[in-house]
Coordinates of C-alpha atoms and ligand atoms in Angstrom, one line a residue:
M1 CA -24.0 -7.6 -6.3
K2 CA -23.6 -5.4 -3.3
V3 CA -20.0 -4.8 -2.1
L4 CA -18.8 -3.3 1.1
I5 CA -15.3 -1.8 1.1
I6 CA -13.5 -1.2 4.4
G7 CA -11.2 1.8 4.5
G8 CA -11.3 5.5 3.6
G9 CA -8.3 6.6 1.7
G10 CA -7.1 6.9 -1.9
R11 CA -6.5 3.2 -2.2
E12 CA -10.1 2.5 -1.3
H13 CA -11.3 5.2 -3.7
A14 CA -9.4 3.5 -6.5
I15 CA -10.8 0.1 -5.5
A16 CA -14.3 1.6 -5.5
V17 CA -13.8 3.1 -8.9
S18 CA -12.8 -0.3 -10.3
M19 CA -15.7 -2.0 -8.5
K20 CA -18.0 0.6 -10.0
K21 CA -16.8 -0.5 -13.5
S22 CA -17.5 -4.1 -12.8
R23 CA -20.4 -5.4 -14.9
R24 CA -21.5 -7.5 -11.8
V25 CA -21.5 -4.8 -9.1
D26 CA -24.7 -2.8 -8.6
Q27 CA -24.2 -1.1 -5.3
I28 CA -21.1 -0.1 -3.3
Y29 CA -20.9 0.7 0.4
C30 CA -17.9 2.0 2.2
V31 CA -16.9 2.2 5.9
P32 CA -15.9 4.9 6.7
G33 CA -15.3 6.2 3.1
N34 CA -14.6 9.8 2.3
A35 CA -16.1 12.7 0.3
G36 CA -14.7 11.3 -3.0
I37 CA -15.9 7.8 -2.4
A38 CA -19.3 9.2 -1.5
Q39 CA -19.8 10.2 -5.1
I40 CA -20.0 6.5 -6.1
A41 CA -20.8 4.7 -2.9
E42 CA -22.9 4.9 0.2
C43 CA -20.5 5.8 3.0
E44 CA -20.9 5.3 6.7
P45 CA -18.4 7.8 8.3
S46 CA -19.5 7.0 11.8
I47 CA -18.0 3.5 11.8
G48 CA -14.2 3.1 12.2
V49 CA -12.2 0.3 10.5
M50 CA -11.4 -1.3 13.9
E51 CA -15.0 -1.5 15.1
F52 CA -15.5 -5.1 14.1
D53 CA -18.9 -5.5 15.7
K54 CA -20.4 -2.5 14.0
I55 CA -18.9 -3.4 10.6
T56 CA -20.4 -6.9 10.9
A57 CA -23.8 -5.5 11.8
Y58 CA -23.6 -2.9 9.0
A59 CA -22.7 -5.6 6.4
K60 CA -25.6 -7.8 7.6
E61 CA -28.0 -4.8 7.6
K62 CA -27.1 -3.9 4.0
E63 CA -27.1 -7.6 3.0
V64 CA -23.8 -7.3 1.1
D65 CA -22.5 -10.1 -1.0
L66 CA -18.9 -9.3 -0.4
V67 CA -16.7 -7.4 2.1
F68 CA -13.4 -6.1 0.8
V69 CA -11.0 -5.4 3.6
A70 CA -8.3 -3.0 2.3
P71 CA -6.3 -1.5 5.2
D72 CA -3.5 -3.2 7.2
D73 CA -4.7 -2.7 10.8
P74 CA -8.0 -4.5 10.6
L75 CA -6.4 -7.3 8.5
A76 CA -3.7 -7.8 11.1
A77 CA -6.3 -7.7 13.9
G78 CA -8.4 -10.4 12.2
L79 CA -11.4 -8.6 10.7
V80 CA -11.6 -11.2 8.0
D81 CA -11.9 -14.0 10.5
V82 CA -14.7 -12.1 12.4
L83 CA -16.7 -11.4 9.2
E84 CA -16.3 -15.0 8.0
A85 CA -17.5 -16.3 11.3
A86 CA -20.6 -14.2 10.9
G87 CA -21.2 -16.0 7.6
L88 CA -20.1 -13.2 5.3
R89 CA -18.0 -13.6 2.1
V90 CA -14.8 -11.7 2.5
F91 CA -11.8 -10.6 0.4
G92 CA -8.5 -10.4 2.3
P93 CA -6.1 -12.6 4.3
R94 CA -7.1 -14.1 7.6
K95 CA -5.3 -13.0 10.7
N96 CA -2.8 -16.0 10.6
A97 CA -1.8 -14.9 7.1
A98 CA -1.9 -11.1 7.5
I99 CA 1.0 -11.6 10.0
L100 CA 3.1 -11.5 6.8
E101 CA 2.8 -7.8 7.1
G102 CA 1.9 -7.5 10.8
S103 CA 5.2 -8.9 12.1
K104 CA 8.5 -8.1 10.3
A105 CA 10.3 -10.7 12.5
F106 CA 7.8 -13.3 11.2
S107 CA 8.4 -12.4 7.6
K108 CA 12.1 -12.3 7.9
D109 CA 12.2 -15.7 9.6
L110 CA 9.9 -17.0 6.8
M111 CA 12.2 -15.8 4.1
K112 CA 15.2 -17.2 5.8
K113 CA 13.6 -20.6 6.3
Y114 CA 12.5 -20.8 2.7
G115 CA 15.5 -19.3 1.1
I116 CA 13.7 -16.2 -0.3
P117 CA 16.2 -13.4 -1.0
T118 CA 16.2 -10.6 1.5
A119 CA 18.6 -8.5 3.6
A120 CA 20.6 -10.3 6.3
Y121 CA 19.1 -9.5 9.8
E122 CA 19.1 -10.1 13.5
K123 CA 16.1 -9.8 15.8
F124 CA 15.9 -8.7 19.4
D125 CA 13.4 -8.6 22.2
D126 CA 15.9 -7.1 24.7
P127 CA 17.3 -3.6 24.0
E128 CA 20.6 -4.4 25.9
K129 CA 21.3 -7.2 23.5
A130 CA 20.4 -5.0 20.5
L131 CA 22.8 -2.4 21.8
A132 CA 25.6 -4.9 22.4
W133 CA 25.2 -6.3 18.9
L134 CA 25.3 -2.9 17.3
E135 CA 28.9 -2.3 18.7
S136 CA 30.3 -4.6 16.0
A137 CA 27.6 -4.1 13.3
E138 CA 28.4 -2.6 9.9
M139 CA 26.9 0.9 9.3
P140 CA 24.5 2.0 7.9
V141 CA 22.1 -0.4 9.6
V142 CA 18.3 -0.4 9.2
L143 CA 16.3 -0.7 12.4
K144 CA 12.6 -1.8 12.1
A145 CA 9.9 -2.0 14.7
D146 CA 8.4 -5.5 14.4
G147 CA 4.8 -4.5 14.2
L148 CA 2.6 -2.1 12.2
A149 CA 3.6 1.6 12.5
L150 CA 1.9 3.4 9.6
G151 CA 4.9 2.8 7.4
K152 CA 7.0 4.9 9.8
G153 CA 8.7 2.3 12.0
V154 CA 11.9 2.0 9.8
L155 CA 15.0 3.9 10.7
I156 CA 18.1 4.1 8.5
C157 CA 21.0 4.7 10.8
N158 CA 24.3 5.9 9.3
T159 CA 26.4 5.9 12.5
L160 CA 26.6 3.9 15.7
E161 CA 25.3 6.9 17.6
E162 CA 22.2 7.1 15.4
A163 CA 21.6 3.4 15.8
R164 CA 21.9 3.5 19.6
A165 CA 19.3 6.4 19.5
G166 CA 17.1 4.3 17.2
V167 CA 17.1 1.3 19.6
K168 CA 16.1 3.7 22.4
E169 CA 13.3 5.3 20.2
I170 CA 11.8 1.9 19.1
M171 CA 12.4 -0.4 22.1
Q172 CA 12.7 1.9 25.2
D173 CA 10.7 5.1 24.4
K174 CA 8.2 3.0 22.4
H175 CA 7.6 5.7 19.7
F176 CA 5.7 3.1 17.8
G177 CA 4.0 1.6 20.8
S178 CA 4.0 -2.2 21.2
A179 CA 5.1 -2.5 17.6
G180 CA 8.6 -1.9 19.0
D181 CA 8.5 -4.8 21.5
V182 CA 10.7 -6.7 19.0
L183 CA 13.3 -5.0 16.9
V184 CA 14.6 -6.2 13.5
A185 CA 18.1 -4.9 12.6
E186 CA 18.8 -5.3 8.9
E187 CA 21.7 -5.0 6.5
F188 CA 21.4 -1.8 4.4
L189 CA 20.6 -2.6 0.8
T190 CA 21.1 -0.3 -2.2
G191 CA 19.4 -0.2 -5.6
R192 CA 16.1 0.8 -7.1
E193 CA 12.9 0.1 -5.3
V194 CA 9.9 -1.5 -7.0
S195 CA 6.5 -2.4 -5.7
V196 CA 4.8 -5.5 -7.2
L197 CA 1.2 -6.2 -6.1
A198 CA -0.1 -9.7 -6.6
F199 CA -3.5 -11.5 -6.3
V200 CA -3.2 -14.7 -4.4
D201 CA -5.7 -17.5 -3.9
G202 CA -3.8 -19.6 -1.4
R203 CA -1.8 -21.5 -4.1
T204 CA -1.7 -19.5 -7.3
V205 CA -0.1 -16.0 -7.5
R206 CA -0.9 -13.6 -10.3
T207 CA 1.2 -10.4 -10.3
M208 CA -0.1 -7.0 -11.4
T209 CA 1.9 -4.4 -13.3
S210 CA 4.8 -2.9 -11.4
A211 CA 4.9 0.5 -9.7
Q212 CA 7.3 2.8 -7.8
D213 CA 6.3 4.8 -4.8
H214 CA 8.0 7.9 -3.4
K215 CA 8.0 7.5 0.4
R216 CA 9.8 10.6 1.6
A217 CA 8.0 13.9 2.2
R218 CA 10.2 16.3 0.2
D219 CA 11.8 16.6 -3.2
G220 CA 15.0 14.6 -3.8
D221 CA 13.9 11.9 -1.3
Q222 CA 14.4 14.3 1.7
G223 CA 12.3 14.7 4.8
P224 CA 10.5 12.1 6.9
N225 CA 9.0 8.9 5.6
T226 CA 5.3 9.2 4.7
G227 CA 2.6 6.8 3.5
G228 CA 3.6 7.7 0.0
M229 CA 3.8 11.0 -1.9
G230 CA 3.3 9.8 -5.4
C231 CA 3.7 6.8 -7.7
F232 CA 4.3 5.7 -11.3
S233 CA 3.5 2.5 -13.1
P234 CA 5.0 0.6 -14.8
S235 CA 8.6 0.7 -13.5
P236 CA 10.9 0.8 -16.5
F237 CA 13.6 -0.8 -14.3
Y238 CA 11.4 -3.9 -13.7
T239 CA 12.5 -5.9 -16.8
P240 CA 11.1 -9.2 -18.0
E241 CA 14.3 -10.9 -16.7
I242 CA 13.8 -9.5 -13.3
D243 CA 10.2 -10.5 -13.4
A244 CA 11.1 -14.1 -14.3
F245 CA 13.6 -14.2 -11.4
C246 CA 11.1 -12.9 -8.9
Q247 CA 8.3 -15.2 -10.1
K248 CA 10.6 -18.2 -9.5
N249 CA 12.5 -17.1 -6.4
I250 CA 10.2 -14.7 -4.6
Y251 CA 6.5 -14.7 -5.5
Q252 CA 5.6 -18.4 -5.8
P253 CA 8.0 -19.4 -3.0
T254 CA 6.3 -16.9 -0.6
V255 CA 2.9 -18.2 -1.3
D256 CA 4.1 -21.8 -1.0
A257 CA 5.9 -21.0 2.2
M258 CA 2.7 -19.5 3.8
A259 CA 0.7 -22.6 2.7
A260 CA 3.4 -24.9 4.1
E261 CA 3.2 -23.1 7.4
G262 CA -0.5 -23.6 7.6
R263 CA -1.2 -19.9 6.9
E264 CA -2.8 -20.1 3.5
F265 CA -2.8 -16.5 2.1
K266 CA -5.8 -15.3 0.1
G267 CA -5.9 -11.6 -1.0
V268 CA -3.2 -9.3 -2.2
I269 CA 0.5 -9.5 -1.3
F270 CA 2.5 -6.4 -1.9
F271 CA 6.1 -7.2 -2.6
G272 CA 8.4 -4.3 -1.7
L273 CA 11.5 -5.1 -3.6
M274 CA 15.0 -3.7 -3.9
L275 CA 16.8 -4.3 -7.2
T276 CA 20.3 -4.7 -5.7
P277 CA 23.5 -5.4 -7.6
E278 CA 23.2 -9.0 -6.5
G279 CA 19.6 -9.3 -7.7
P280 CA 16.2 -8.5 -6.4
K281 CA 15.6 -8.8 -2.7
V282 CA 12.4 -8.4 -0.6
L283 CA 12.4 -5.2 1.6
E284 CA 9.0 -5.9 3.0
Y285 CA 5.7 -7.6 2.5
N286 CA 2.4 -6.0 2.9
A287 CA -0.8 -8.1 3.1
R288 CA -2.9 -5.7 1.1
F289 CA -3.1 -3.3 -1.8
G290 CA -0.6 -0.3 -1.5
D291 CA -1.4 3.3 -1.3
P292 CA -0.8 5.1 -3.7
E293 CA 0.3 2.1 -5.8
T294 CA -3.3 1.0 -6.2
Q295 CA -4.2 4.3 -7.8
V296 CA -1.7 3.7 -10.7
V297 CA -2.2 0.0 -11.0
L298 CA -5.9 -0.7 -10.9
C299 CA -6.8 2.0 -13.3
R300 CA -4.7 0.2 -15.9
M301 CA -6.2 -3.3 -15.3
Q302 CA -8.5 -4.6 -18.0
N303 CA -10.0 -7.5 -16.0
D304 CA -13.2 -7.1 -14.1
L305 CA -12.0 -6.7 -10.6
M306 CA -14.9 -8.7 -9.2
D307 CA -13.9 -11.7 -11.3
V308 CA -10.4 -11.7 -9.9
V309 CA -11.6 -11.2 -6.3
D310 CA -14.0 -14.2 -6.7
A311 CA -11.2 -16.3 -8.1
C312 CA -9.0 -15.5 -5.1
I313 CA -11.7 -16.4 -2.6
D314 CA -12.7 -19.6 -4.5
G315 CA -9.1 -20.8 -5.2
T316 CA -9.6 -20.6 -9.0
L317 CA -7.0 -17.9 -9.8
D318 CA -5.2 -20.3 -12.1
S319 CA -8.0 -19.8 -14.6
I320 CA -7.5 -16.1 -14.7
E321 CA -5.0 -14.2 -16.8
L322 CA -4.4 -10.6 -15.7
K323 CA -4.3 -8.0 -18.5
F324 CA -3.1 -4.5 -18.2
E325 CA -3.3 -1.6 -20.6
D326 CA 0.0 -1.0 -22.5
D327 CA 0.2 2.5 -21.2
A328 CA 1.4 4.3 -18.1
A329 CA 0.0 6.1 -15.1
V330 CA 1.4 8.7 -12.6
C331 CA -0.2 9.7 -9.3
V332 CA 0.9 13.0 -7.5
V333 CA -0.3 13.2 -4.0
L334 CA -1.6 16.6 -2.9
A335 CA -1.0 16.7 0.9
S336 CA -1.6 19.2 3.7
D337 CA 1.6 21.1 4.3
G338 CA 3.3 19.7 7.4
Y339 CA 2.3 16.1 6.7
P340 CA 3.3 13.6 8.1
V341 CA 4.3 15.5 11.3
S342 CA 1.5 18.1 11.9
Y343 CA -1.0 19.8 9.7
K344 CA -4.3 21.6 9.7
K345 CA -7.5 20.2 8.2
G346 CA -10.9 21.6 7.3
F347 CA -10.0 23.7 4.2
R348 CA -12.4 23.9 1.3
I349 CA -11.2 22.0 -1.8
T350 CA -12.0 23.8 -5.1
G351 CA -11.7 22.7 -8.7
L352 CA -12.8 19.0 -8.3
E353 CA -15.4 19.4 -11.1
R354 CA -12.6 19.8 -13.6
F355 CA -12.0 16.0 -13.5
E356 CA -15.6 15.2 -14.6
G357 CA -15.9 13.5 -17.9
K358 CA -12.1 13.2 -18.5
D359 CA -11.3 9.5 -19.1
D360 CA -7.5 9.7 -18.5
Y361 CA -7.6 11.7 -15.3
Y362 CA -8.6 10.6 -11.9
C363 CA -8.9 12.6 -8.7
F364 CA -8.7 9.9 -5.9
H365 CA -9.6 11.3 -2.5
A366 CA -7.3 10.2 0.3
G367 CA -8.3 12.6 3.1
S368 CA -11.5 14.6 2.4
K369 CA -14.8 15.0 4.2
F370 CA -17.9 17.1 4.1
D371 CA -18.2 20.1 6.4
D372 CA -21.4 21.1 8.1
A373 CA -22.4 23.1 5.0
G374 CA -22.0 20.1 2.8
Q375 CA -18.8 21.4 1.2
I376 CA -15.8 19.1 0.5
V377 CA -12.9 20.0 2.8
T378 CA -9.5 18.6 3.6
G379 CA -9.7 15.9 6.2
G380 CA -6.2 14.3 6.4
G381 CA -2.5 14.5 5.7
R382 CA -2.7 13.1 2.3
V383 CA -5.7 14.8 0.7
L384 CA -6.0 13.9 -3.0
G385 CA -4.1 11.5 -5.4
V386 CA -4.2 13.2 -8.7
T387 CA -3.6 10.5 -11.3
A388 CA -3.3 10.6 -15.1
R389 CA -2.8 8.0 -17.7
G390 CA -0.7 8.5 -20.9
G391 CA 0.8 6.5 -23.7
T392 CA 4.2 6.9 -22.0
L393 CA 5.4 7.5 -18.5
K394 CA 6.5 11.0 -19.5
E395 CA 3.2 11.9 -20.9
A396 CA 1.4 10.5 -17.9
R397 CA 3.6 12.5 -15.6
S398 CA 3.1 15.8 -17.4
K399 CA -0.7 15.2 -17.5
A400 CA -0.7 14.4 -13.7
Y401 CA 1.2 17.6 -12.9
E402 CA -1.0 19.6 -15.2
A403 CA -4.1 18.3 -13.4
A404 CA -2.5 18.8 -10.0
E405 CA -3.0 22.6 -10.7
W406 CA -6.7 22.2 -11.3
V407 CA -7.5 21.7 -7.7
D408 CA -6.7 24.0 -4.8
F409 CA -6.9 24.2 -1.0
E410 CA -5.1 26.1 1.7
N411 CA -1.8 24.6 2.6
K412 CA -1.7 22.4 -0.5
Y413 CA 1.7 20.7 -0.7
M414 CA 3.1 18.3 -3.3
R415 CA 6.5 16.9 -4.4
H416 CA 7.6 18.2 -7.7
D417 CA 9.8 15.3 -8.7
I418 CA 7.4 12.3 -8.8
G419 CA 8.6 10.1 -11.6
K420 CA 12.0 11.9 -12.0
A421 CA 13.6 8.4 -12.2
I422 CA 11.8 7.9 -15.5
D423 CA 14.3 10.3 -17.1
E424 CA 17.2 7.9 -16.1
A425 CA 15.5 4.8 -17.7
Ligands
AMP1 P1 9.6 -0.8 4.8 O1 8.4 -0.2 5.6 O2 10.2 -2.0 5.4 O3 9.3 -0.9 3.3 O4 10.7 0.3 4.8 C1 10.4 1.7 4.4 C2 11.5 2.1 3.5 O5 12.8 2.0 4.1 C3 11.7 1.3 2.2 O6 10.8 1.7 1.2 C4 13.1 1.5 1.9 O7 13.2 2.8 1.2 C5 13.8 1.7 3.2 N1 14.4 0.4 3.6 C6 13.8 -0.6 4.3 N2 14.6 -1.7 4.5 C7 15.8 -1.3 3.9 C8 17.0 -2.0 3.8 N3 17.3 -3.2 4.3 N4 18.0 -1.3 3.1 C9 17.8 -0.1 2.6 N5 16.6 0.6 2.7 C10 15.6 0.0 3.4
LIG2 N1 2.9 2.9 -0.5 C1 3.3 2.0 0.5 C2 2.3 1.2 1.2 O1 1.2 1.2 0.8 O2 2.7 0.6 2.2

């Protein structure tokens, strides 16, 4: 089989590595890909993920058997529908289902309607009404831009002053563009965060092993929100009891709710959960694999990824049992210093060859490219996701930090406390 993966980050590299292992996949293409993915796939860096016509033409030209759409923006904008209309076989939710991530107001209303546990909320399309409501709101309050904002459209406001400034930033100054036309104001929840990714075929949901991301840029969860600075899997706080609760009250009800709304969901749902003192609640849904969650989850999956993807598309996921290695994985993101605000690119990356032939270690490329001389250089804020597996979380963590020293580039930056929570488990 020939598979085309849409995207060019660490998540897509991890998906490509799993596809490469599939006994059924012979050739992988990737648009736009990156310098790491190019080691195992034919990449087309000149096509962007929002260039639907070019993607369709490329998929037809390469005669691919499957297109795997990984990132949120093209999913929310309906790339799956466009490719299907062109007669291609596609993995990912259609536009009317990707709204689960594309609109926070939609997902909050869905959860309310179907009794799925989540934080209490209000939504506003008028900034004056939002400001008036804030006067009597309890602080802290969480303000969210309704639409997609690269994981940055969430403001946790401790005081009324901050909240007023937040409404201005999102709704009036439009820091996140039209994503801020509607504002969701949410009750502040406390507890541990867990990410659970699940394959969905429209009716059946099969969850993968749990993970925990580290969203803030600096050690001790300080600094601005990022796409994710590192991850570990499984989460020791995600117990079988919590899993049973979530299967019954969150995962299946969400899939059923989407079907009942005429928005059948096929693909991956990422459940961002907060384990609050009152029980697990949904912080957010994503309509795709997470980044860097995928890096620590897929490398531990025993199933052939292609079999699971087919079952999701064909509606036969009930015949599949997902199996994961009984070990652990940790991913440490090596970023460009200054990410996510401003940073330089184009620095030569050295030491990548040290990962060759080492089974437990993975160097997933997030933002890398080839320079004119054919050398691999930094090409983004998140550059590499150095990932290691070990028998225990602690072992995986020490291996990941050991391997993080193998590679180097100018302005290399990482958090040093990825997986610190493991010590409290
Ligand atoms: P989201 O993009 O909705 O996942 O939000 C980004 C981050 O903001 C989450 O990972 C949480 O750390 C935090 N967050 C979002 N919603 C809430 C909430 N209601 N209470 C506390 N923290 C939240
Ligand atoms: N790591 C969080 C996300 O993929 O949205």
